[in-house]
Amino acid sequence: MRYFIQFSYFGKAYHGWQNQPNAITVQEVLEKALSTLLREKVEVVGAGRTDAGVHARQMFAHFDFKPISDTDDLIYRLNAFLPDDIAVQGIHQVAIEAHARFDAVQRTYEYWLVKEKDPFLFDHAHFVKHSLDIDAMNKAAKILLEYTDFECFSKSNTDVKTFNCDVREAHWKIDCDKWVFTITADRFLRNMVRAVVGTLLDVGMGKMSPEDIHQIVASKDRGEAGVSVPAKGLYLTKVSYPKEIFDEQKG
């Protein structure tokens, strides 16, 4: 049987999602917990990759196993076994061909920054002391929706076959003490969101105009875009699937 597992994690202690030979990752810890409690080797396939230090408020992965009679009990035992910075919210039986990565139709990220030093948000948000023009940043963010090729925001030497992404939402808002950037697309390139945010901050600080986004995207040159902001402010907040993925669950 195939199962989707929904979980979240605070990424500070991990070298990203995907298994690596010499560093602890979220995938490694989750697979170890499932394998220990189910008493068989379990491998999971994630909805995507997050880099070192990035967080996920909603993440999915799939794994194959014989029928599980009580998924609520397994969720309870997983949360007791897992470290405090990883939590499981659900386990759903799905069709055997369902795929956590390839069936995802869109993903949403948030980036958090603060304008004043805050010890309670130090590990959760990026501190920016400069004054920022949020209207200019939103004007620049809106321009992103006009394009599909985002090679200029992609990490160099990546192995992707295409740099095309369908960006459906990109905007800033002020939420109490936080400035929050939200971006939604069908897919994202490695380091893309952090590079986009760094570029929009350059706009907000007056180092470039919103219209400069046109030239940056057209250049397809990572060197033309802004620097990548720190990972600690980045959150994967939602992974969306077609409704029928979960309609087909048997238990």
mmCIF file of C-alpha atoms in Angstrom, residues 13-218:
data_model
loop_
_atom_site.group_PDB
_atom_site.id
_atom_site.type_symbol
_atom_site.label_atom_id
_atom_site.label_comp_id
_atom_site.label_asym_id
_atom_site.label_seq_id
_atom_site.Cartn_x
_atom_site.Cartn_y
_atom_site.Cartn_z
ATOM 1 C CA ALA A 13 19.532 21.395 13.186
ATOM 2 C CA TYR A 14 19.361 19.787 9.739
ATOM 3 C CA HIS A 15 21.371 19.917 6.553
ATOM 4 C CA GLY A 16 18.196 20.146 4.517
ATOM 5 C CA TRP A 17 15.598 17.536 3.626
ATOM 6 C CA GLN A 18 17.438 15.076 1.399
ATOM 7 C CA ASN A 19 19.684 12.276 2.651
ATOM 8 C CA GLN A 20 23.406 13.045 2.580
ATOM 9 C CA PRO A 21 26.352 10.818 3.490
ATOM 10 C CA ASN A 22 28.002 12.998 6.142
ATOM 11 C CA ALA A 23 25.279 15.260 7.525
ATOM 12 C CA ILE A 24 22.022 14.795 9.417
ATOM 13 C CA THR A 25 18.883 15.482 7.379
ATOM 14 C CA VAL A 26 15.137 15.461 7.981
ATOM 15 C CA GLN A 27 14.666 12.553 5.557
ATOM 16 C CA GLU A 28 17.182 10.441 7.460
ATOM 17 C CA VAL A 29 15.502 11.078 10.820
ATOM 18 C CA LEU A 30 11.998 10.416 9.481
ATOM 19 C CA GLU A 31 13.038 7.194 7.732
ATOM 20 C CA LYS A 32 14.769 5.959 10.884
ATOM 21 C CA ALA A 33 11.659 6.643 12.976
ATOM 22 C CA LEU A 34 9.325 4.883 10.543
ATOM 23 C CA SER A 35 11.688 1.935 10.131
ATOM 24 C CA THR A 36 12.073 1.539 13.899
ATOM 25 C CA LEU A 37 8.363 1.677 14.700
ATOM 26 C CA LEU A 38 7.232 -0.435 11.716
ATOM 27 C CA ARG A 39 10.142 -2.868 12.209
ATOM 28 C CA GLU A 40 11.032 -2.868 8.518
ATOM 29 C CA LYS A 41 13.232 -0.648 6.401
ATOM 30 C CA VAL A 42 11.105 2.247 5.122
ATOM 31 C CA GLU A 43 12.183 4.763 2.500
ATOM 32 C CA VAL A 44 10.273 7.985 1.927
ATOM 33 C CA VAL A 45 10.039 10.215 -1.158
ATOM 34 C CA GLY A 46 9.530 13.881 -0.339
ATOM 35 C CA ALA A 47 7.432 16.487 -2.119
ATOM 36 C CA GLY A 48 10.633 18.423 -2.755
ATOM 37 C CA ARG A 49 13.930 19.471 -1.273
ATOM 38 C CA THR A 50 14.622 22.186 1.265
ATOM 39 C CA ASP A 51 18.146 23.480 1.824
ATOM 40 C CA ALA A 52 20.094 23.454 5.078
ATOM 41 C CA GLY A 53 18.384 25.530 7.753
ATOM 42 C CA VAL A 54 15.093 25.972 5.873
ATOM 43 C CA HIS A 55 11.862 25.141 7.701
ATOM 44 C CA ALA A 56 8.621 23.461 6.602
ATOM 45 C CA ARG A 57 5.237 24.163 8.156
ATOM 46 C CA GLN A 58 3.649 21.662 5.751
ATOM 47 C CA MET A 59 5.572 18.934 3.951
ATOM 48 C CA PHE A 60 4.494 15.634 2.420
ATOM 49 C CA ALA A 61 6.312 12.431 1.556
ATOM 50 C CA HIS A 62 5.145 8.997 0.437
ATOM 51 C CA PHE A 63 6.206 5.518 1.458
ATOM 52 C CA ASP A 64 5.098 1.972 0.650
ATOM 53 C CA PHE A 65 4.165 -0.536 3.331
ATOM 54 C CA LYS A 66 1.720 -3.328 4.075
ATOM 55 C CA PRO A 67 -1.721 -2.252 5.382
ATOM 56 C CA ILE A 68 -1.511 -0.169 8.562
ATOM 57 C CA SER A 69 -4.509 -0.906 10.781
ATOM 58 C CA ASP A 70 -4.348 2.191 12.980
ATOM 59 C CA THR A 71 -2.709 5.257 11.432
ATOM 60 C CA ASP A 72 -3.709 7.459 14.402
ATOM 61 C CA ASP A 73 -1.711 5.220 16.719
ATOM 62 C CA LEU A 74 1.277 5.340 14.366
ATOM 63 C CA ILE A 75 1.098 9.153 14.290
ATOM 64 C CA TYR A 76 1.054 9.220 18.087
ATOM 65 C CA ARG A 77 4.045 6.889 18.349
ATOM 66 C CA LEU A 78 5.991 8.764 15.676
ATOM 67 C CA ASN A 79 5.538 12.064 17.477
ATOM 68 C CA ALA A 80 6.703 10.466 20.724
ATOM 69 C CA PHE A 81 9.760 8.995 18.981
ATOM 70 C CA LEU A 82 10.783 11.919 16.761
ATOM 71 C CA PRO A 83 12.830 14.854 18.082
ATOM 72 C CA ASP A 84 10.964 17.975 19.146
ATOM 73 C CA ASP A 85 11.733 19.824 15.904
ATOM 74 C CA ILE A 86 9.828 17.343 13.683
ATOM 75 C CA ALA A 87 6.084 16.649 13.999
ATOM 76 C CA VAL A 88 3.701 14.404 12.048
ATOM 77 C CA GLN A 89 0.174 15.658 11.382
ATOM 78 C CA GLY A 90 -1.309 12.900 9.238
ATOM 79 C CA ILE A 91 -0.880 9.589 7.409
ATOM 80 C CA HIS A 92 -3.210 8.884 4.475
ATOM 81 C CA GLN A 93 -3.531 5.788 2.331
ATOM 82 C CA VAL A 94 -3.548 6.807 -1.341
ATOM 83 C CA ALA A 95 -3.609 5.144 -4.750
ATOM 84 C CA ILE A 96 -0.448 3.122 -5.419
ATOM 85 C CA GLU A 97 0.554 5.396 -8.312
ATOM 86 C CA ALA A 98 0.242 8.613 -6.246
ATOM 87 C CA HIS A 99 3.562 10.470 -5.964
ATOM 88 C CA ALA A 100 4.390 13.073 -3.320
ATOM 89 C CA ARG A 101 6.684 15.022 -5.622
ATOM 90 C CA PHE A 102 5.283 14.628 -9.120
ATOM 91 C CA ASP A 103 1.604 14.951 -8.176
ATOM 92 C CA ALA A 104 2.069 18.212 -6.271
ATOM 93 C CA VAL A 105 0.458 21.012 -8.291
ATOM 94 C CA GLN A 106 1.839 23.989 -6.398
ATOM 95 C CA ARG A 107 3.945 24.995 -3.431
ATOM 96 C CA THR A 108 3.907 28.103 -1.258
ATOM 97 C CA TYR A 109 6.822 29.616 0.638
ATOM 98 C CA GLU A 110 7.013 32.462 3.132
ATOM 99 C CA TYR A 111 10.081 34.483 3.998
ATOM 100 C CA TRP A 112 10.123 36.289 7.338
ATOM 101 C CA LEU A 113 12.178 39.343 8.206
ATOM 102 C CA VAL A 114 12.179 41.722 11.159
ATOM 103 C CA LYS A 115 13.174 45.376 11.289
ATOM 104 C CA GLU A 116 14.215 45.384 14.949
ATOM 105 C CA LYS A 117 16.440 42.952 16.796
ATOM 106 C CA ASP A 118 14.208 40.377 18.488
ATOM 107 C CA PRO A 119 15.739 37.555 20.554
ATOM 108 C CA PHE A 120 12.534 35.518 20.192
ATOM 109 C CA LEU A 121 12.717 35.608 16.401
ATOM 110 C CA PHE A 122 16.500 35.306 16.019
ATOM 111 C CA ASP A 123 16.325 31.753 14.639
ATOM 112 C CA HIS A 124 13.031 32.367 12.837
ATOM 113 C CA ALA A 125 13.524 35.528 10.787
ATOM 114 C CA HIS A 126 16.159 37.615 9.001
ATOM 115 C CA PHE A 127 17.021 40.928 10.687
ATOM 116 C CA VAL A 128 17.224 43.882 8.270
ATOM 117 C CA LYS A 129 18.117 47.224 9.854
ATOM 118 C CA HIS A 130 17.785 49.310 6.667
ATOM 119 C CA SER A 131 14.599 51.189 5.881
ATOM 120 C CA LEU A 132 12.546 49.462 3.169
ATOM 121 C CA ASP A 133 9.981 50.683 0.640
ATOM 122 C CA ILE A 134 7.324 47.963 0.738
ATOM 123 C CA ASP A 135 5.378 49.512 -2.149
ATOM 124 C CA ALA A 136 8.410 49.313 -4.428
ATOM 125 C CA MET A 137 9.074 45.742 -3.291
ATOM 126 C CA ASN A 138 5.504 44.742 -4.110
ATOM 127 C CA LYS A 139 5.697 46.438 -7.503
ATOM 128 C CA ALA A 140 8.855 44.455 -8.261
ATOM 129 C CA ALA A 141 7.305 41.229 -6.954
ATOM 130 C CA LYS A 142 4.305 41.668 -9.252
ATOM 131 C CA ILE A 143 6.636 41.827 -12.262
ATOM 132 C CA LEU A 144 7.765 38.267 -11.511
ATOM 133 C CA LEU A 145 4.321 37.036 -12.555
ATOM 134 C CA GLU A 146 5.020 38.192 -16.119
ATOM 135 C CA TYR A 147 7.838 35.657 -16.576
ATOM 136 C CA THR A 148 8.414 31.896 -16.553
ATOM 137 C CA ASP A 149 12.205 31.490 -17.010
ATOM 138 C CA PHE A 150 13.934 32.187 -13.691
ATOM 139 C CA GLU A 151 17.472 31.031 -14.415
ATOM 140 C CA CYS A 152 18.735 34.308 -12.923
ATOM 141 C CA PHE A 153 17.528 33.184 -9.489
ATOM 142 C CA SER A 154 18.760 29.589 -9.712
ATOM 143 C CA LYS A 155 21.758 28.169 -7.907
ATOM 144 C CA SER A 156 24.696 27.737 -10.289
ATOM 145 C CA ASN A 157 25.654 24.304 -11.633
ATOM 146 C CA THR A 158 22.234 22.837 -10.938
ATOM 147 C CA ASP A 159 21.128 19.720 -12.817
ATOM 148 C CA VAL A 160 17.573 20.800 -13.703
ATOM 149 C CA LYS A 161 16.320 20.346 -17.266
ATOM 150 C CA THR A 162 14.292 23.567 -17.295
ATOM 151 C CA PHE A 163 14.312 26.858 -15.439
ATOM 152 C CA ASN A 164 10.623 27.466 -16.103
ATOM 153 C CA CYS A 165 8.314 28.070 -13.137
ATOM 154 C CA ASP A 166 4.706 29.240 -13.130
ATOM 155 C CA VAL A 167 4.717 31.891 -10.395
ATOM 156 C CA ARG A 168 1.105 32.510 -9.344
ATOM 157 C CA GLU A 169 1.497 34.742 -6.289
ATOM 158 C CA ALA A 170 4.269 37.031 -5.002
ATOM 159 C CA HIS A 171 3.736 39.812 -2.466
ATOM 160 C CA TRP A 172 4.864 41.377 0.807
ATOM 161 C CA LYS A 173 2.762 42.238 3.841
ATOM 162 C CA ILE A 174 3.488 43.486 7.349
ATOM 163 C CA ASP A 175 2.211 41.104 10.026
ATOM 164 C CA CYS A 176 2.679 42.661 13.485
ATOM 165 C CA ASP A 177 6.456 42.693 14.002
ATOM 166 C CA LYS A 178 7.263 40.636 10.896
ATOM 167 C CA TRP A 179 7.555 41.487 7.221
ATOM 168 C CA VAL A 180 6.342 38.413 5.331
ATOM 169 C CA PHE A 181 6.971 37.643 1.664
ATOM 170 C CA THR A 182 4.659 34.988 0.181
ATOM 171 C CA ILE A 183 5.329 33.279 -3.146
ATOM 172 C CA THR A 184 3.419 30.433 -4.813
ATOM 173 C CA ALA A 185 4.409 28.488 -7.931
ATOM 174 C CA ASP A 186 4.059 25.066 -9.494
ATOM 175 C CA ARG A 187 7.753 24.444 -8.774
ATOM 176 C CA PHE A 188 10.841 26.253 -7.534
ATOM 177 C CA LEU A 189 14.492 26.151 -8.488
ATOM 178 C CA ARG A 190 17.217 25.544 -5.918
ATOM 179 C CA ASN A 191 17.878 28.714 -3.907
ATOM 180 C CA MET A 192 15.238 30.561 -5.970
ATOM 181 C CA VAL A 193 13.129 32.053 -3.175
ATOM 182 C CA ARG A 194 16.116 33.277 -1.176
ATOM 183 C CA ALA A 195 17.582 34.885 -4.321
ATOM 184 C CA VAL A 196 14.248 36.512 -5.166
ATOM 185 C CA VAL A 197 13.960 37.939 -1.640
ATOM 186 C CA GLY A 198 17.523 39.268 -1.749
ATOM 187 C CA THR A 199 16.747 41.008 -5.031
ATOM 188 C CA LEU A 200 13.504 42.504 -3.711
ATOM 189 C CA LEU A 201 15.365 43.802 -0.661
ATOM 190 C CA ASP A 202 17.748 45.629 -3.020
ATOM 191 C CA VAL A 203 14.662 47.246 -4.542
ATOM 192 C CA GLY A 204 13.317 48.112 -1.097
ATOM 193 C CA MET A 205 16.609 49.739 -0.105
ATOM 194 C CA GLY A 206 16.699 51.800 -3.300
ATOM 195 C CA LYS A 207 19.696 50.040 -4.812
ATOM 196 C CA MET A 208 17.627 49.305 -7.928
ATOM 197 C CA SER A 209 14.191 50.185 -9.274
ATOM 198 C CA PRO A 210 11.275 47.755 -9.577
ATOM 199 C CA GLU A 211 11.602 47.940 -13.370
ATOM 200 C CA ASP A 212 15.146 46.549 -13.119
ATOM 201 C CA ILE A 213 13.524 43.152 -12.498
ATOM 202 C CA HIS A 214 12.816 42.967 -16.246
ATOM 203 C CA GLN A 215 16.521 43.253 -17.083
ATOM 204 C CA ILE A 216 17.588 40.826 -14.341
ATOM 205 C CA VAL A 217 15.192 38.094 -15.473
ATOM 206 C CA ALA A 218 16.085 38.607 -19.137
#
